[in-house]
């Protein structure tokens, strides 16, 4: 029996409540380089003055340090965010597998799965995304290459036709992207259930995904789409509330003597961290909702809700 929206929303709330402290901690683990940069900028401005900081920030040694820090911070955030995406799925999978796994063990396991997961995601990209993306780029840019005389190309009729082609191509790609999000919604969980170290059984994973999608095609497709859009909408609204709140903090603090800049710093940190936390909570809510549909499809297809992968919970992985 397919779960109702009420049941799904109730389970989302329960899972977020159970993991709220870890969500806060992991978000801080991801975002500390950005928060440190905000604090450093504020501290330097307070010590040396705004004009001095503006004068040295573009000097030769300083700009190199800033670029190096930015690049390293960007790489760090991308890698740690991806590890956390794996860990969030381990949380929900282990919960329904009825396997006790500590936060340190789930983080360790997520790090161990980093390279296999990257390889698997690249496989998905080349299988489903690469050809349509190249096709869209060819459709968009081939007229520009074909028209060697740029003045001829800039005639109104051609511009309207070309603009229509570009718009239709982009819309088609976004529709296809949403279709793939639904089609591939179970991919992470099938990967966690089937990966046992070594070579990734991609062929078997895709076969199982196809079977699950056939089972969940009608009702599951509709629910997954509505839940995805609904969760993203809630996340977008919450993000805006964070922005409004932080702007309020800045406005109030700027009007209080002696704490104007400190209030601005607090507002910046609140906005950056708050929006990051909203993204992580929204992401986890979507993961939980999809997992519940995955369990239902799994039971209807294979006669059991769970596929416990003992490799994931072996001593070498969870200690």
GROMACS .gro file of C-alpha atoms in nm:
model
  319
    1UNK     CA    1   0.000   0.000   0.000
    2UNK     CA    2   0.139   0.339  -0.100
    3UNK     CA    3   0.192   0.567   0.204
    4UNK     CA    4  -0.029   0.873   0.236
    5UNK     CA    5   0.109   1.227   0.228
    6UNK     CA    6   0.026   1.256   0.600
    7UNK     CA    7   0.235   0.948   0.680
    8UNK     CA    8   0.526   1.074   0.471
    9UNK     CA    9   0.520   1.421   0.629
   10UNK     CA   10   0.498   1.266   0.978
   11UNK     CA   11   0.804   1.050   0.909
   12UNK     CA   12   0.994   1.349   0.766
   13UNK     CA   13   0.930   1.539   1.090
   14UNK     CA   14   1.039   1.244   1.304
   15UNK     CA   15   1.363   1.193   1.111
   16UNK     CA   16   1.456   1.564   1.118
   17UNK     CA   17   1.385   1.576   1.493
   18UNK     CA   18   1.605   1.270   1.552
   19UNK     CA   19   1.895   1.417   1.354
   20UNK     CA   20   1.857   1.790   1.424
   21UNK     CA   21   2.177   1.822   1.632
   22UNK     CA   22   2.380   1.637   1.371
   23UNK     CA   23   2.231   1.849   1.092
   24UNK     CA   24   2.341   2.161   1.278
   25UNK     CA   25   2.689   2.019   1.345
   26UNK     CA   26   2.745   1.887   0.993
   27UNK     CA   27   2.634   2.218   0.840
   28UNK     CA   28   2.888   2.394   1.060
   29UNK     CA   29   3.152   2.141   0.948
   30UNK     CA   30   3.076   2.232   0.587
   31UNK     CA   31   3.048   2.608   0.625
   32UNK     CA   32   3.326   2.695   0.872
   33UNK     CA   33   3.566   2.824   0.601
   34UNK     CA   34   3.306   3.081   0.492
   35UNK     CA   35   3.222   3.178   0.850
   36UNK     CA   36   3.594   3.210   0.929
   37UNK     CA   37   3.639   3.441   0.628
   38UNK     CA   38   3.355   3.663   0.752
   39UNK     CA   39   3.507   3.677   1.103
   40UNK     CA   40   3.855   3.746   0.964
   41UNK     CA   41   3.724   4.025   0.742
   42UNK     CA   42   3.540   4.184   1.033
   43UNK     CA   43   3.839   4.148   1.268
   44UNK     CA   44   4.086   4.292   1.017
   45UNK     CA   45   3.856   4.587   0.948
   46UNK     CA   46   3.823   4.659   1.321
   47UNK     CA   47   4.200   4.642   1.382
   48UNK     CA   48   4.340   4.810   1.070
   49UNK     CA   49   4.046   5.014   0.941
   50UNK     CA   50   3.834   4.980   0.629
   51UNK     CA   51   4.049   5.202   0.405
   52UNK     CA   52   4.370   5.015   0.488
   53UNK     CA   53   4.208   4.676   0.422
   54UNK     CA   54   4.070   4.799   0.088
   55UNK     CA   55   4.418   4.923  -0.005
   56UNK     CA   56   4.605   4.598   0.070
   57UNK     CA   57   4.341   4.347  -0.039
   58UNK     CA   58   4.440   4.384  -0.407
   59UNK     CA   59   4.814   4.393  -0.343
   60UNK     CA   60   5.020   4.112  -0.499
   61UNK     CA   61   5.088   3.884  -0.199
   62UNK     CA   62   4.747   3.938  -0.039
   63UNK     CA   63   4.545   3.862  -0.352
   64UNK     CA   64   4.734   3.533  -0.393
   65UNK     CA   65   4.649   3.432  -0.036
   66UNK     CA   66   4.284   3.522  -0.091
   67UNK     CA   67   4.264   3.327  -0.418
   68UNK     CA   68   4.438   3.025  -0.263
   69UNK     CA   69   4.207   3.029   0.040
   70UNK     CA   70   3.899   3.068  -0.181
   71UNK     CA   71   3.998   2.776  -0.407
   72UNK     CA   72   4.084   2.548  -0.114
   73UNK     CA   73   3.765   2.645   0.071
   74UNK     CA   74   3.556   2.580  -0.242
   75UNK     CA   75   3.709   2.234  -0.291
   76UNK     CA   76   3.666   2.155   0.080
   77UNK     CA   77   3.299   2.258   0.080
   78UNK     CA   78   3.223   2.057  -0.237
   79UNK     CA   79   3.390   1.740  -0.103
   80UNK     CA   80   3.249   1.760   0.251
   81UNK     CA   81   2.901   1.843   0.117
   82UNK     CA   82   2.911   1.534  -0.105
   83UNK     CA   83   3.022   1.317   0.189
   84UNK     CA   84   2.731   1.457   0.389
   85UNK     CA   85   2.490   1.374   0.105
   86UNK     CA   86   2.606   1.013   0.136
   87UNK     CA   87   2.580   1.019   0.515
   88UNK     CA   88   2.221   1.150   0.512
   89UNK     CA   89   2.121   0.849   0.305
   90UNK     CA   90   2.311   0.617   0.541
   91UNK     CA   91   2.115   0.765   0.832
   92UNK     CA   92   1.775   0.687   0.686
   93UNK     CA   93   1.880   0.353   0.538
   94UNK     CA   94   2.034   0.229   0.865
   95UNK     CA   95   1.729   0.348   1.062
   96UNK     CA   96   1.489   0.134   0.860
   97UNK     CA   97   1.744  -0.149   0.841
   98UNK     CA   98   1.722  -0.142   1.223
   99UNK     CA   99   2.100  -0.112   1.248
  100UNK     CA  100   2.250   0.097   1.527
  101UNK     CA  101   2.520   0.319   1.383
  102UNK     CA  102   2.688   0.607   1.563
  103UNK     CA  103   2.739   0.950   1.410
  104UNK     CA  104   3.115   0.894   1.391
  105UNK     CA  105   3.061   0.555   1.224
  106UNK     CA  106   2.816   0.696   0.968
  107UNK     CA  107   3.064   0.974   0.884
  108UNK     CA  108   3.347   0.722   0.853
  109UNK     CA  109   3.135   0.500   0.626
  110UNK     CA  110   3.032   0.800   0.414
  111UNK     CA  111   3.399   0.893   0.366
  112UNK     CA  112   3.480   0.535   0.270
  113UNK     CA  113   3.203   0.543   0.009
  114UNK     CA  114   3.317   0.878  -0.135
  115UNK     CA  115   3.510   0.746  -0.437
  116UNK     CA  116   3.267   0.464  -0.524
  117UNK     CA  117   2.980   0.716  -0.503
  118UNK     CA  118   3.165   0.966  -0.725
  119UNK     CA  119   3.230   0.693  -0.984
  120UNK     CA  120   2.863   0.592  -0.970
  121UNK     CA  121   2.741   0.952  -1.011
  122UNK     CA  122   2.973   1.002  -1.310
  123UNK     CA  123   2.834   0.683  -1.460
  124UNK     CA  124   2.482   0.821  -1.419
  125UNK     CA  125   2.587   1.153  -1.572
  126UNK     CA  126   2.731   0.995  -1.886
  127UNK     CA  127   2.443   0.749  -1.919
  128UNK     CA  128   2.155   0.996  -1.879
  129UNK     CA  129   2.276   1.357  -1.893
  130UNK     CA  130   2.575   1.385  -2.124
  131UNK     CA  131   2.408   1.326  -2.463
  132UNK     CA  132   2.103   1.554  -2.400
  133UNK     CA  133   2.333   1.826  -2.265
  134UNK     CA  134   2.560   1.811  -2.570
  135UNK     CA  135   2.255   1.807  -2.799
  136UNK     CA  136   2.114   2.118  -2.631
  137UNK     CA  137   2.446   2.301  -2.665
  138UNK     CA  138   2.471   2.203  -3.033
  139UNK     CA  139   2.118   2.329  -3.099
  140UNK     CA  140   2.191   2.658  -2.921
  141UNK     CA  141   2.535   2.734  -3.064
  142UNK     CA  142   2.528   2.579  -3.412
  143UNK     CA  143   2.327   2.869  -3.565
  144UNK     CA  144   2.585   3.114  -3.428
  145UNK     CA  145   2.862   2.916  -3.596
  146UNK     CA  146   2.665   2.865  -3.918
  147UNK     CA  147   2.600   3.237  -3.966
  148UNK     CA  148   2.943   3.370  -4.055
  149UNK     CA  149   2.796   3.710  -4.137
  150UNK     CA  150   2.693   3.839  -3.794
  151UNK     CA  151   2.505   4.138  -3.940
  152UNK     CA  152   2.276   3.902  -4.132
  153UNK     CA  153   2.215   3.701  -3.817
  154UNK     CA  154   2.100   4.011  -3.628
  155UNK     CA  155   1.789   4.061  -3.842
  156UNK     CA  156   1.468   4.063  -3.630
  157UNK     CA  157   1.310   3.750  -3.785
  158UNK     CA  158   1.620   3.538  -3.732
  159UNK     CA  159   1.666   3.667  -3.378
  160UNK     CA  160   1.304   3.576  -3.290
  161UNK     CA  161   1.339   3.228  -3.440
  162UNK     CA  162   1.673   3.171  -3.271
  163UNK     CA  163   1.540   3.301  -2.938
  164UNK     CA  164   1.246   3.061  -2.966
  165UNK     CA  165   1.478   2.768  -3.036
  166UNK     CA  166   1.699   2.856  -2.737
  167UNK     CA  167   1.398   2.896  -2.507
  168UNK     CA  168   1.239   2.567  -2.618
  169UNK     CA  169   1.574   2.386  -2.581
  170UNK     CA  170   1.626   2.515  -2.228
  171UNK     CA  171   1.268   2.436  -2.123
  172UNK     CA  172   1.295   2.086  -2.273
  173UNK     CA  173   1.621   2.025  -2.087
  174UNK     CA  174   1.471   2.137  -1.755
  175UNK     CA  175   1.167   1.913  -1.809
  176UNK     CA  176   1.399   1.623  -1.893
  177UNK     CA  177   1.605   1.703  -1.584
  178UNK     CA  178   1.294   1.682  -1.363
  179UNK     CA  179   1.196   1.357  -1.534
  180UNK     CA  180   1.540   1.215  -1.452
  181UNK     CA  181   1.515   1.327  -1.092
  182UNK     CA  182   1.206   1.111  -1.062
  183UNK     CA  183   1.347   0.824  -1.267
  184UNK     CA  184   1.671   0.819  -1.067
  185UNK     CA  185   1.515   0.894  -0.730
  186UNK     CA  186   1.595   0.547  -0.596
  187UNK     CA  187   1.951   0.532  -0.735
  188UNK     CA  188   2.130   0.625  -0.412
  189UNK     CA  189   1.940   0.368  -0.207
  190UNK     CA  190   1.984   0.090  -0.462
  191UNK     CA  191   2.356   0.175  -0.463
  192UNK     CA  192   2.373   0.149  -0.081
  193UNK     CA  193   2.184  -0.182  -0.088
  194UNK     CA  194   2.394  -0.343  -0.362
  195UNK     CA  195   2.748  -0.208  -0.329
  196UNK     CA  196   2.971  -0.460  -0.151
  197UNK     CA  197   3.314  -0.315  -0.222
  198UNK     CA  198   3.530  -0.334  -0.532
  199UNK     CA  199   3.364  -0.294  -0.872
  200UNK     CA  200   3.029  -0.116  -0.870
  201UNK     CA  201   2.755  -0.345  -1.012
  202UNK     CA  202   2.611  -0.066  -1.229
  203UNK     CA  203   2.423  -0.301  -1.464
  204UNK     CA  204   2.247  -0.474  -1.173
  205UNK     CA  205   2.174  -0.139  -1.007
  206UNK     CA  206   2.008  -0.002  -1.323
  207UNK     CA  207   1.808  -0.323  -1.366
  208UNK     CA  208   1.676  -0.300  -1.011
  209UNK     CA  209   1.599   0.070  -1.053
  210UNK     CA  210   1.395  -0.006  -1.366
  211UNK     CA  211   1.195  -0.275  -1.183
  212UNK     CA  212   1.123  -0.038  -0.894
  213UNK     CA  213   1.022   0.240  -1.131
  214UNK     CA  214   0.776   0.012  -1.311
  215UNK     CA  215   0.612  -0.067  -0.976
  216UNK     CA  216   0.604   0.295  -0.862
  217UNK     CA  217   0.534   0.444  -1.205
  218UNK     CA  218   0.190   0.596  -1.161
  219UNK     CA  219   0.121   0.689  -0.799
  220UNK     CA  220   0.486   0.695  -0.698
  221UNK     CA  221   0.579   0.924  -0.986
  222UNK     CA  222   0.307   1.171  -0.893
  223UNK     CA  223   0.390   1.164  -0.521
  224UNK     CA  224   0.764   1.199  -0.580
  225UNK     CA  225   0.714   1.496  -0.812
  226UNK     CA  226   0.473   1.671  -0.574
  227UNK     CA  227   0.697   1.604  -0.275
  228UNK     CA  228   1.007   1.727  -0.457
  229UNK     CA  229   0.840   2.050  -0.566
  230UNK     CA  230   0.673   2.090  -0.225
  231UNK     CA  231   0.991   2.042  -0.024
  232UNK     CA  232   1.186   2.276  -0.255
  233UNK     CA  233   0.912   2.540  -0.224
  234UNK     CA  234   0.921   2.520   0.156
  235UNK     CA  235   1.300   2.545   0.142
  236UNK     CA  236   1.284   2.854  -0.082
  237UNK     CA  237   1.030   3.024   0.148
  238UNK     CA  238   1.239   2.943   0.456
  239UNK     CA  239   1.548   3.081   0.282
  240UNK     CA  240   1.368   3.409   0.226
  241UNK     CA  241   1.264   3.418   0.592
  242UNK     CA  242   1.630   3.377   0.688
  243UNK     CA  243   1.723   3.669   0.458
  244UNK     CA  244   1.448   3.889   0.606
  245UNK     CA  245   1.553   3.798   0.961
  246UNK     CA  246   1.920   3.874   0.900
  247UNK     CA  247   1.841   4.203   0.729
  248UNK     CA  248   1.637   4.290   1.037
  249UNK     CA  249   1.932   4.207   1.263
  250UNK     CA  250   2.158   4.430   1.053
  251UNK     CA  251   1.908   4.718   1.045
  252UNK     CA  252   1.844   4.712   1.421
  253UNK     CA  253   2.210   4.672   1.516
  254UNK     CA  254   2.323   4.955   1.287
  255UNK     CA  255   2.092   5.184   1.482
  256UNK     CA  256   2.243   5.089   1.819
  257UNK     CA  257   2.558   5.286   1.904
  258UNK     CA  258   2.874   5.080   1.937
  259UNK     CA  259   2.752   4.753   1.785
  260UNK     CA  260   2.674   4.849   1.427
  261UNK     CA  261   2.955   4.654   1.259
  262UNK     CA  262   2.926   4.364   1.505
  263UNK     CA  263   2.558   4.344   1.424
  264UNK     CA  264   2.633   4.344   1.052
  265UNK     CA  265   2.881   4.060   1.106
  266UNK     CA  266   2.623   3.868   1.311
  267UNK     CA  267   2.368   3.925   1.036
  268UNK     CA  268   2.606   3.801   0.766
  269UNK     CA  269   2.696   3.488   0.966
  270UNK     CA  270   2.331   3.420   1.046
  271UNK     CA  271   2.233   3.451   0.681
  272UNK     CA  272   2.516   3.235   0.544
  273UNK     CA  273   2.483   2.963   0.807
  274UNK     CA  274   2.103   2.983   0.825
  275UNK     CA  275   2.058   2.940   0.451
  276UNK     CA  276   2.307   2.652   0.448
  277UNK     CA  277   2.119   2.480   0.732
  278UNK     CA  278   1.787   2.530   0.551
  279UNK     CA  279   1.936   2.366   0.240
  280UNK     CA  280   2.055   2.066   0.442
  281UNK     CA  281   1.724   2.022   0.626
  282UNK     CA  282   1.533   2.057   0.298
  283UNK     CA  283   1.762   1.803   0.134
  284UNK     CA  284   1.718   1.556   0.421
  285UNK     CA  285   1.339   1.599   0.412
  286UNK     CA  286   1.338   1.515   0.041
  287UNK     CA  287   1.565   1.213   0.100
  288UNK     CA  288   1.332   1.079   0.372
  289UNK     CA  289   1.023   1.121   0.152
  290UNK     CA  290   1.186   0.941  -0.141
  291UNK     CA  291   1.311   0.662   0.086
  292UNK     CA  292   0.959   0.594   0.212
  293UNK     CA  293   0.843   0.556  -0.148
  294UNK     CA  294   1.148   0.336  -0.213
  295UNK     CA  295   1.050   0.100   0.071
  296UNK     CA  296   0.697   0.074  -0.064
  297UNK     CA  297   0.812   0.006  -0.420
  298UNK     CA  298   1.067  -0.246  -0.289
  299UNK     CA  299   0.801  -0.436  -0.096
  300UNK     CA  300   0.561  -0.443  -0.392
  301UNK     CA  301   0.838  -0.557  -0.629
  302UNK     CA  302   1.039  -0.801  -0.416
  303UNK     CA  303   0.803  -0.889  -0.132
  304UNK     CA  304   1.009  -0.718   0.141
  305UNK     CA  305   1.059  -0.356   0.240
  306UNK     CA  306   1.430  -0.372   0.319
  307UNK     CA  307   1.743  -0.503   0.152
  308UNK     CA  308   1.998  -0.506   0.434
  309UNK     CA  309   2.351  -0.480   0.298
  310UNK     CA  310   2.566  -0.636   0.570
  311UNK     CA  311   2.880  -0.508   0.397
  312UNK     CA  312   2.782  -0.155   0.504
  313UNK     CA  313   2.752  -0.257   0.868
  314UNK     CA  314   3.062  -0.475   0.891
  315UNK     CA  315   3.310  -0.404   1.171
  316UNK     CA  316   3.561  -0.249   0.932
  317UNK     CA  317   3.303   0.007   0.821
  318UNK     CA  318   3.118   0.103   1.140
  319UNK     CA  319   3.376   0.092   1.417
   0.00000   0.00000   0.00000
